[in-house]
Short mmCIF file of C-alpha atoms and ligand atoms in Angstrom, two decimals:
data_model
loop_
_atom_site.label_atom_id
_atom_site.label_comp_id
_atom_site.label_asym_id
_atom_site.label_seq_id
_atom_site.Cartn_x
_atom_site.Cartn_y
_atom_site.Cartn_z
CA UNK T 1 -10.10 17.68 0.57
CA UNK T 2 -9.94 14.47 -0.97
CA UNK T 3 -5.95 13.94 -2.83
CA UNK T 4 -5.74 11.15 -5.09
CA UNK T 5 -2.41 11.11 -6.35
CA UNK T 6 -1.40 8.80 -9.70
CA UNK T 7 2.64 8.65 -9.89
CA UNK T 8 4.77 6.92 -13.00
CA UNK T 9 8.10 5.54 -10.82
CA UNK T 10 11.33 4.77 -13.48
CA UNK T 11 13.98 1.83 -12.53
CA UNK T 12 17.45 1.51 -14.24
CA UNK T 13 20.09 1.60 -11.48
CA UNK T 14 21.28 -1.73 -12.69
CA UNK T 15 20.11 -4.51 -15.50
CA UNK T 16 16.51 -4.40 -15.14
CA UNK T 17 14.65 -1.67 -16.92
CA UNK T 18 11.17 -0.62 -15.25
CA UNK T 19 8.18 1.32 -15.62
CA UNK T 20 5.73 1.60 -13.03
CA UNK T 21 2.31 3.37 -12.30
CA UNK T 22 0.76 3.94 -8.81
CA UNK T 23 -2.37 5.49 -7.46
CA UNK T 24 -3.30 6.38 -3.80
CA UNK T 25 -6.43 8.14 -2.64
CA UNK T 26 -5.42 9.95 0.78
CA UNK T 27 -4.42 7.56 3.32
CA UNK T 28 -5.96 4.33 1.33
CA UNK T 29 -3.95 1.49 0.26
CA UNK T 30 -2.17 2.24 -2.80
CA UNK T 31 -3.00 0.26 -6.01
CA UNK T 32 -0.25 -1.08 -8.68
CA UNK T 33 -1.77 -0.14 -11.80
CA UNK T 34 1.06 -1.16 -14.14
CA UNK T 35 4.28 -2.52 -13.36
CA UNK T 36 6.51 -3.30 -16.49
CA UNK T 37 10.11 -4.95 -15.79
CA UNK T 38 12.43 -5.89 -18.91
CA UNK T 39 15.75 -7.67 -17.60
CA UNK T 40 18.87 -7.57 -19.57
CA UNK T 41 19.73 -11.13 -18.30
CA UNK T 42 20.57 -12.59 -21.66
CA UNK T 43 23.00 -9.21 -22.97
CA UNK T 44 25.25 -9.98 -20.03
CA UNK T 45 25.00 -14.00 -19.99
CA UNK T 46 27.98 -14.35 -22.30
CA UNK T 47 30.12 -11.85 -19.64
CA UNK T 48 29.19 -13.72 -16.61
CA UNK T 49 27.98 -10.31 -14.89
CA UNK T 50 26.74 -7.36 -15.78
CA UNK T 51 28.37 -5.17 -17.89
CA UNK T 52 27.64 -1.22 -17.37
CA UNK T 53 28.10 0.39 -20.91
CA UNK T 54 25.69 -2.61 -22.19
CA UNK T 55 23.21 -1.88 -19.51
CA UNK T 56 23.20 1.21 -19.68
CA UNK T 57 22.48 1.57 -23.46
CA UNK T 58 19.51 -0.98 -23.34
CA UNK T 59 18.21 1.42 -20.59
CA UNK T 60 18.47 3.96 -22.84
CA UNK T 61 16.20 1.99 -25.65
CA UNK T 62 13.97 0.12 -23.13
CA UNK T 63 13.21 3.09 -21.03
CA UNK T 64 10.26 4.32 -23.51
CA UNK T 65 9.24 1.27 -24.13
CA UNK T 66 8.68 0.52 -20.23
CA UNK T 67 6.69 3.65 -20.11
CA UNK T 68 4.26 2.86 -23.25
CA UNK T 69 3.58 -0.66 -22.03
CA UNK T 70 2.88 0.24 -18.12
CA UNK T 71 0.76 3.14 -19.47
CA UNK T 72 -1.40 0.61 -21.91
CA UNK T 73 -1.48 -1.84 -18.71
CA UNK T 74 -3.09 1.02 -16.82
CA UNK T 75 -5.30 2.45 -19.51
CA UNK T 76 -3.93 5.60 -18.67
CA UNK T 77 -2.43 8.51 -20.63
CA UNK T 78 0.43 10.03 -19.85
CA UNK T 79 -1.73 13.35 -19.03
CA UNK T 80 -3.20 11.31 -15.95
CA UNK T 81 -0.29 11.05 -14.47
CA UNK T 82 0.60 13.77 -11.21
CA UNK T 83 4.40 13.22 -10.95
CA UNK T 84 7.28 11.08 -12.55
CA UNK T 85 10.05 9.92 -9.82
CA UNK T 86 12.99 8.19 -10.86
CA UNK T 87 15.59 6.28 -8.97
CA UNK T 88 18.46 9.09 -8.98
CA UNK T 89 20.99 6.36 -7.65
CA UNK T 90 22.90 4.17 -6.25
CA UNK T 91 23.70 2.41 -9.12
CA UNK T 92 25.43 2.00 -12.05
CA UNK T 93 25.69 5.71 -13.21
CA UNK T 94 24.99 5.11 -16.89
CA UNK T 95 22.36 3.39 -16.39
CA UNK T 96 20.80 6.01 -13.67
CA UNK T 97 21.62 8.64 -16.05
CA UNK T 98 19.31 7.22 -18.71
CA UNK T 99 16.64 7.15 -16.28
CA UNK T 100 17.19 10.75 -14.35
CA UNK T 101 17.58 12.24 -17.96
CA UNK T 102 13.64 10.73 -19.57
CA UNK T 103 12.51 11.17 -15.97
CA UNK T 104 13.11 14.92 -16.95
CA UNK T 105 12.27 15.17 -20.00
CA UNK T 106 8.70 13.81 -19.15
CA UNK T 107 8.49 16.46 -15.86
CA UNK T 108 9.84 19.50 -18.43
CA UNK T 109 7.02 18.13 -21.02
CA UNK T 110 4.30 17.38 -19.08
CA UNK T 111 4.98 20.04 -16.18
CA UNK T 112 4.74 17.79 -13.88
CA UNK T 113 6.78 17.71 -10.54
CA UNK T 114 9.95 15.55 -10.33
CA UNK T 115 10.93 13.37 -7.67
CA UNK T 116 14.36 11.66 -7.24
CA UNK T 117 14.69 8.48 -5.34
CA UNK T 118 17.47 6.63 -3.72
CA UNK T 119 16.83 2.79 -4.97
CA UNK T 120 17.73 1.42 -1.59
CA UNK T 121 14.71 3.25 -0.18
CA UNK T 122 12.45 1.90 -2.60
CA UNK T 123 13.23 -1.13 -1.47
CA UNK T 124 13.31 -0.57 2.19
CA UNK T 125 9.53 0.92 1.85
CA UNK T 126 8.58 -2.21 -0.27
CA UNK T 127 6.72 -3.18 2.75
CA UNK T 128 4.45 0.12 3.40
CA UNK T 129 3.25 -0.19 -0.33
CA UNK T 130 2.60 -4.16 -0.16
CA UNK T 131 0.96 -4.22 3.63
CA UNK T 132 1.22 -0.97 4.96
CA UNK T 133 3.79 -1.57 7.45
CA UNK T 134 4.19 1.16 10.34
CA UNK T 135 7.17 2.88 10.79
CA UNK T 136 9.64 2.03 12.87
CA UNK T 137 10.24 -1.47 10.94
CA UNK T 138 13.39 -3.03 10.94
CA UNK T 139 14.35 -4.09 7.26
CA UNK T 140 17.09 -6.89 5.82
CA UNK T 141 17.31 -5.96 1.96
CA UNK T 142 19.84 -9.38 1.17
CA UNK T 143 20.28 -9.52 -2.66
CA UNK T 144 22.50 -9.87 -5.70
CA UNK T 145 23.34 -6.29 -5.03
CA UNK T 146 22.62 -5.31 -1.19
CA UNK T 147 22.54 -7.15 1.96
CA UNK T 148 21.99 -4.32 4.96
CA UNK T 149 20.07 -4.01 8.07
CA UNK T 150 18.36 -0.66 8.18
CA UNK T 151 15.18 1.01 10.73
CA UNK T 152 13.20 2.59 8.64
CA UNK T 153 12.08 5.38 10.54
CA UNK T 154 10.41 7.15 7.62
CA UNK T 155 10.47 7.63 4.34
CA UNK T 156 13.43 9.23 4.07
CA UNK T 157 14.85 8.61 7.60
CA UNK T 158 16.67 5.47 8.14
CA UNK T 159 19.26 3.84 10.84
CA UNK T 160 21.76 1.48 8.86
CA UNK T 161 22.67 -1.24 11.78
CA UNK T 162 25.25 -2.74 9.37
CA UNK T 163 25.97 -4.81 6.10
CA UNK T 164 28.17 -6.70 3.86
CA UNK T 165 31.75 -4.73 3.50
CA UNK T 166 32.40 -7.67 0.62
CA UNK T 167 29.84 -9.58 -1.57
CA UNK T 168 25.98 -9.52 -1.28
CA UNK T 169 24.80 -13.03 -0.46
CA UNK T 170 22.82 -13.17 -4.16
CA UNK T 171 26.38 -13.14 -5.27
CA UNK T 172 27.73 -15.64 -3.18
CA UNK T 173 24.88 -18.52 -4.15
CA UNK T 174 26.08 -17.11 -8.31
CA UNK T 175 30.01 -17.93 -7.47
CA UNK T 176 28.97 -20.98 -5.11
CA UNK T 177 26.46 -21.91 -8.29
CA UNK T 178 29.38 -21.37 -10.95
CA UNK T 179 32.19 -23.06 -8.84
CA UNK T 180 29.97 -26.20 -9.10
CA UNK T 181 28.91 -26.20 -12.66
CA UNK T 182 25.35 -24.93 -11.76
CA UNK T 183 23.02 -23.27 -13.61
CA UNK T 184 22.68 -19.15 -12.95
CA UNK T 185 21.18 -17.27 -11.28
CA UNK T 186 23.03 -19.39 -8.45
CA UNK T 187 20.37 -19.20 -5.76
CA UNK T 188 17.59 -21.55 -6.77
CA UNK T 189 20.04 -24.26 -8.09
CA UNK T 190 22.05 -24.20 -4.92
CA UNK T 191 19.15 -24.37 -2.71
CA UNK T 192 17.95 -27.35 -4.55
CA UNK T 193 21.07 -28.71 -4.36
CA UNK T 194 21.24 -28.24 -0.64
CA UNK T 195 17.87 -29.73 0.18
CA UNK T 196 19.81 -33.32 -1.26
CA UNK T 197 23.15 -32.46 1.09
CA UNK T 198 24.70 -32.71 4.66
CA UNK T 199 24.77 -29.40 6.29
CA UNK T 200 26.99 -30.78 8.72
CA UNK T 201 29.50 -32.28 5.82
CA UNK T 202 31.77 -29.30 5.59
CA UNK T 203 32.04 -26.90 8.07
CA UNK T 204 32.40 -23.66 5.96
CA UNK T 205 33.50 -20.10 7.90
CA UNK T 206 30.83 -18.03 9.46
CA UNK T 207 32.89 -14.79 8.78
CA UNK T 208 32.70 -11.80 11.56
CA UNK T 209 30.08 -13.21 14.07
CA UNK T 210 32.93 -13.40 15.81
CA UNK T 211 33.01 -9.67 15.91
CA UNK T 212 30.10 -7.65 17.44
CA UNK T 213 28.00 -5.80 15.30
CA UNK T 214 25.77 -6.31 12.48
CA UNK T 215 28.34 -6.26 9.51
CA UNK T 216 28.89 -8.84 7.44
CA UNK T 217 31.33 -10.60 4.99
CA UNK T 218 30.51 -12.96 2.31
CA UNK T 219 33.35 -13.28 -0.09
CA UNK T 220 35.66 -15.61 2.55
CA UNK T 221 32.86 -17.99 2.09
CA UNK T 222 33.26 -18.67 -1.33
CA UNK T 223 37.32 -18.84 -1.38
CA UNK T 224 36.93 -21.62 1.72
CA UNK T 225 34.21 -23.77 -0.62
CA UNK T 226 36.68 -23.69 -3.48
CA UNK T 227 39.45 -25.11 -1.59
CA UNK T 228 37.05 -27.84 -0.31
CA UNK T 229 35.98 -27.96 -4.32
CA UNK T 230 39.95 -28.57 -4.91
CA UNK T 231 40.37 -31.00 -1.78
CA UNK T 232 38.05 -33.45 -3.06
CA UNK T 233 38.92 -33.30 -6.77
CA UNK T 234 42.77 -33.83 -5.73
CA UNK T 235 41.62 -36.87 -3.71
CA UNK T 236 39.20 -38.08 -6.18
CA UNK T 237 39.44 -37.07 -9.35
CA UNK T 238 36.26 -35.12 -9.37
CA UNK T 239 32.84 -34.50 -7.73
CA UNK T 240 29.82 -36.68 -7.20
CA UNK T 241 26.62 -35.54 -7.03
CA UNK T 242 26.41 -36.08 -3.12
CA UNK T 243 29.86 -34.51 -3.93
CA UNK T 244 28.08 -31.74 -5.00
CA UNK T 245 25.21 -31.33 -2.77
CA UNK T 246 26.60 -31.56 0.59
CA UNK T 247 28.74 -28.47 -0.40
CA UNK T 248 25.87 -26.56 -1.68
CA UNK T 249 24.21 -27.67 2.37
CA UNK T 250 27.60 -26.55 4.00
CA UNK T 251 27.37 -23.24 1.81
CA UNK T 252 23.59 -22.58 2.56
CA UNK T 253 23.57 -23.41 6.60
CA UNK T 254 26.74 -21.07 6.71
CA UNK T 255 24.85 -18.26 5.39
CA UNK T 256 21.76 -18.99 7.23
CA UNK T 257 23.71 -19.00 10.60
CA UNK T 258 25.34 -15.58 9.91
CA UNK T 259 22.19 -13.43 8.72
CA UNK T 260 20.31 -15.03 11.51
CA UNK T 261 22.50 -14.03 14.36
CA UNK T 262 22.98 -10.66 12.71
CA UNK T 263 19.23 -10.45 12.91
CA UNK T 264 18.85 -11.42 16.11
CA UNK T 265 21.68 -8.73 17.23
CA UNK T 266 20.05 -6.32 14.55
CA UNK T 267 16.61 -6.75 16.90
CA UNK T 268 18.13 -6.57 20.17
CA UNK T 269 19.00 -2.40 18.76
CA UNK T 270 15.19 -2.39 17.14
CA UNK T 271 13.50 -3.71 19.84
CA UNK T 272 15.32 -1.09 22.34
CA UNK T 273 13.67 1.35 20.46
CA UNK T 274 10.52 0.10 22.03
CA UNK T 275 8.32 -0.16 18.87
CA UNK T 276 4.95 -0.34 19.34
CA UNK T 277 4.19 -2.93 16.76
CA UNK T 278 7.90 -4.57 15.90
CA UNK T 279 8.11 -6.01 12.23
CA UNK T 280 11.09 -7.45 10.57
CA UNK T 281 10.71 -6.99 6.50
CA UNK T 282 13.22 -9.20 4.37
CA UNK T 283 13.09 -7.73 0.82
CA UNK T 284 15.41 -8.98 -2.42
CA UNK T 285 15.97 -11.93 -4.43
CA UNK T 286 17.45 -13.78 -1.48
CA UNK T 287 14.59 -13.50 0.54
CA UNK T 288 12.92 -16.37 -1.47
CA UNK T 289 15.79 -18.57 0.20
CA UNK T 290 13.21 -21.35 2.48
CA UNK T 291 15.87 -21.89 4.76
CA UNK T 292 16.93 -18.52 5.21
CA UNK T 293 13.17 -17.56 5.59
CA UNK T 294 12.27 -20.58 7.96
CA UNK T 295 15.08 -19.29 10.20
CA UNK T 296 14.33 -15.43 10.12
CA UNK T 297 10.53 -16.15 11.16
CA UNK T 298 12.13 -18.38 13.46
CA UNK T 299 14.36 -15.88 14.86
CA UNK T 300 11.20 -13.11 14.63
CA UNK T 301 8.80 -15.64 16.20
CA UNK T 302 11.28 -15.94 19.47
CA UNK T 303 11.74 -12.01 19.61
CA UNK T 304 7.91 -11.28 19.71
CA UNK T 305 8.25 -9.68 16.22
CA UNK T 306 6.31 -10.34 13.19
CA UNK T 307 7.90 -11.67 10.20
CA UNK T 308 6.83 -9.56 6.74
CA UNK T 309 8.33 -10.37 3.27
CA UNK T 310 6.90 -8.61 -0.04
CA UNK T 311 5.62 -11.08 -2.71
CA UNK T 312 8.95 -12.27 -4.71
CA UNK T 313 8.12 -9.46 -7.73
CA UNK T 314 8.34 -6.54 -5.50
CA UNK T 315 11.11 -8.01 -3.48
CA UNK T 316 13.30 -7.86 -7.00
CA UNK T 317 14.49 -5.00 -8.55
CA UNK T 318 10.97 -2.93 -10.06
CA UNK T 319 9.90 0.37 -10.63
CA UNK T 320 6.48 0.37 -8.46
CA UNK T 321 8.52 0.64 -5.12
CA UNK T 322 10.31 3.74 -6.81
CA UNK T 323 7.22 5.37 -7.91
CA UNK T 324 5.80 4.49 -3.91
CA UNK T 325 9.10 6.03 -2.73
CA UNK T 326 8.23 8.43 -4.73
CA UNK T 327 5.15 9.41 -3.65
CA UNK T 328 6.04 9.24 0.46
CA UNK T 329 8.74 12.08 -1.01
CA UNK T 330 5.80 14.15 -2.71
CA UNK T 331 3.25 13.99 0.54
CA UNK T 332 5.93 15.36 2.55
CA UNK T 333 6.38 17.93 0.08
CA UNK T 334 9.87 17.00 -1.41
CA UNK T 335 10.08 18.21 -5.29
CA UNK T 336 13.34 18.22 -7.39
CA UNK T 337 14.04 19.83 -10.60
CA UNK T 338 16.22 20.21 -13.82
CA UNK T 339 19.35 19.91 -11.36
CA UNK T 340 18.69 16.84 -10.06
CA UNK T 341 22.05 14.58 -10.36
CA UNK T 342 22.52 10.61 -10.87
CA UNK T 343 24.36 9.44 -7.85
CA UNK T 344 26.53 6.06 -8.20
CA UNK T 345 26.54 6.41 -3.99
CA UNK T 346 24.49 7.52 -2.05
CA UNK T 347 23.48 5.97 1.68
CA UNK T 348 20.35 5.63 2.98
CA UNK T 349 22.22 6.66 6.10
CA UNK T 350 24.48 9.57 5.39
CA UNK T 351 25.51 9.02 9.39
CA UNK T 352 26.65 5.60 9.22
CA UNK T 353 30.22 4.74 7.96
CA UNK T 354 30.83 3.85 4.63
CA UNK T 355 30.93 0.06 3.91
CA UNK T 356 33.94 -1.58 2.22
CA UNK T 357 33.88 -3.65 -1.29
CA UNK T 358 32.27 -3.92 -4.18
CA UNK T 359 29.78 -6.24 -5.67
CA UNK T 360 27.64 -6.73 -8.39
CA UNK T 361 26.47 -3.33 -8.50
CA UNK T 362 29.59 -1.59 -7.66
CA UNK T 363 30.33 -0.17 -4.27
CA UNK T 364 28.23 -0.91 -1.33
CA UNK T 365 25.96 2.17 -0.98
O1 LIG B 401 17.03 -8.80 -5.81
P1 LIG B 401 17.52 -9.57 -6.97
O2 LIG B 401 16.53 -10.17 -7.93
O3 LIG B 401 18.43 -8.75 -7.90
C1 LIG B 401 19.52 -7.99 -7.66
O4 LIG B 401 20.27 -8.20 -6.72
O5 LIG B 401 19.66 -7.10 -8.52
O6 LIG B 401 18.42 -10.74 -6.39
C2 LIG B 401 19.01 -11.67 -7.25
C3 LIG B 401 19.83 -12.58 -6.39
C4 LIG B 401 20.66 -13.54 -7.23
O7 LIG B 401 21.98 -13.46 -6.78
C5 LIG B 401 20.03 -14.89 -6.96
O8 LIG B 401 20.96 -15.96 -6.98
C6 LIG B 401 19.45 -14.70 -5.57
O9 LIG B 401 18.96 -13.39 -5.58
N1 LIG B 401 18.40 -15.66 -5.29
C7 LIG B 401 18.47 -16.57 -4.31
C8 LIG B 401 17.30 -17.38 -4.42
N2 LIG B 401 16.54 -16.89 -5.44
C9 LIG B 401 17.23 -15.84 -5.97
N3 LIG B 401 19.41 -16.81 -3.40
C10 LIG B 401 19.21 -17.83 -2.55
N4 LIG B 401 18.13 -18.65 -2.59
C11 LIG B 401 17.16 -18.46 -3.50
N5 LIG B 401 16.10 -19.27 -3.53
ZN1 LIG B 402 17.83 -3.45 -5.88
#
């Protein structure tokens, strides 16, 4: 029997607002038909991060919105669609409140199933919607928000290997970024900035790979290119623009060492797992880094393993990997109801310890 399934996916864990709708016909490639993103960039601007009772309220007035415009995109009707998932968390809970609470009210008026979804697995199967990745993969989610190394094992079975216990990196490049009077998000500007420097300059800390283990620690970083901010300005009265650029190299080839030898010990456990076809995915907003990319296929290229990253959109924060979450849940059967809760934590890997810190997003999941 042929199942063609058509699933609306909600996003609001943290200051984008999404609306998504997929459509898979049995074991075929499944098709985007709409995918609607508002960001709240500009409400938080002015606080210089975001600010959870704002975001959560534009949630709460986008959220319809989101839904209306990825249903016109489709030229469906909300009476086409099968099931509604929603990320249920981790995230800021105000904002995944907004979202579990319309997710319901469209399952209650509809009767259609509901389907919660943990955000970081949305990302982490970003790769099975985009190119149909086979599981095991090993994944490196490294954003404003996350930076972990999970196996994805299935959809809703995953090894975490380790992460950040401070900052994401996405953070670090924003503080490195406003530390040198550069524009936000931090990321683009400091790689530009860094393609004009000397890596070799400053020597900044490559915190824990002194430790074994794939956890990592990005805040140390930023403290160590103030002082060497501070350093120069005491000697010379400010900053020149090869001032300026050489720190932005030191900062970059610091990060780039760390995630790549915490990839290549995050393979050495993958690989041991004798995969038949090993893939590393990189997913999140600083997986459009060059360098760091050059260096993970690098890395990947030497360990026999291909080298998969999502086009930039779906590496970002978007409601089509929830609603493909989503519909790996319904396949194998998984169905929530009026009970389901908005979690601000929850792991991928309810085995793994719990990581330390808090970023952007609150505490690491
Ligand atoms: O995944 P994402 O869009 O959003 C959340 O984390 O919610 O990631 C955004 C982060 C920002 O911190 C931004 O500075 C960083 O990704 N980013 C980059 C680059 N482009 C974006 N970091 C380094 N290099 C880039 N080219
Ligand atoms: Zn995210």
């Amino acid at each position: 029997m042929s199942t063609t399934l058509t699933i609306l996916g909600l996003e609001s864990s943290c200051d984008d607002t999404a609306a998504a709708i997929i459509r898979q016909s049995d074991n075929d490639a499944p098709e985007i038909l709409a995918s609607v993103v508002h960001g709240q960039a500009d409400l938080h601007a002015p606080f210089g991060g975001v600010v959870p009772e704002i975001a959560a309220r534009a949630h709460a007035e986008k959220l319809d919105i989101c839904v209306e415009e990825a249903l016109q995109a489709s030229g469906l009707a909300l009476s086409q669609i099968d099931a509604v998932a929603v990320t249920a968390g981790p995230g800021l809970i105000g904002g995944v409140l907004s979202g579990v609470m319309c997710a319901k009210g469209l399952s209650a008026a509809l009767n259609i199933p509901l389907i919660g979804v943990n955000h970081l697995a949305g990302h982490a199967l970003t790769p099975r919607l985009t190119d149909q990745v086979a599981f095991p993969y090993l994944m490196l989610l490294v954003s404003g928000g996350h930076c972990q190394f999970l196996i994805a094992h299935g959809p809703e079975s995953f090894t975490r290997l380790g992460g950040t216990i401070d900052d994401a990196p996405g953070e670090a490049f924003d503080k490195t970024a406003r530390l040198l009077g550069l524009p936000q998000p931090g990321g683009p500007s400091v790689q530009a900035e860094a393609l004009k420097g000397d890596p070799k300059r400053f020597t900044f800390p490559r915190p824990l790979l002194n430790r074994p283990g794939c956890d990592m620690s990005f805040s140390g970083l930023k403290t160590a290119l103030l002082r060497a901010r501070d350093a120069i300005i005491a000697e010379k009265g400010g900053l020149t623009v090869q001032d300026r650029a050489d720190l932005c190299a030191g900062f970059q080839a610091a990060v780039v060492a760390v995630l790549a030898e915490k990839t290549r010990r995050a393979l050495l456990v993958y690989i041991a797992e004798n995969p038949s076809q090993p893939v590393l995915a990189v997913a999140g907003g600083v997986a459009a880094n060059t360098a760091i990319r050059a260096e993970l296929e690098s890395v990947c290229e030497q360990n026999g393993v291909e080298f998969t990253a999502p086009p930039l959109a779906l590496c970002t924060d978007n409601a089509a990997m929830i609603a493909y979450a989503g519909l790996e849940r319904y396949r194998e059967g998984a169905r929530d109801d009026m009970s389901l809760q908005a979690r601000p934590r929850w792991p991928l890997d309810q085995t793994a310890p719990a990581l330390l810190g808090s970023g952007k997003k609150g505490a690491k999941a």
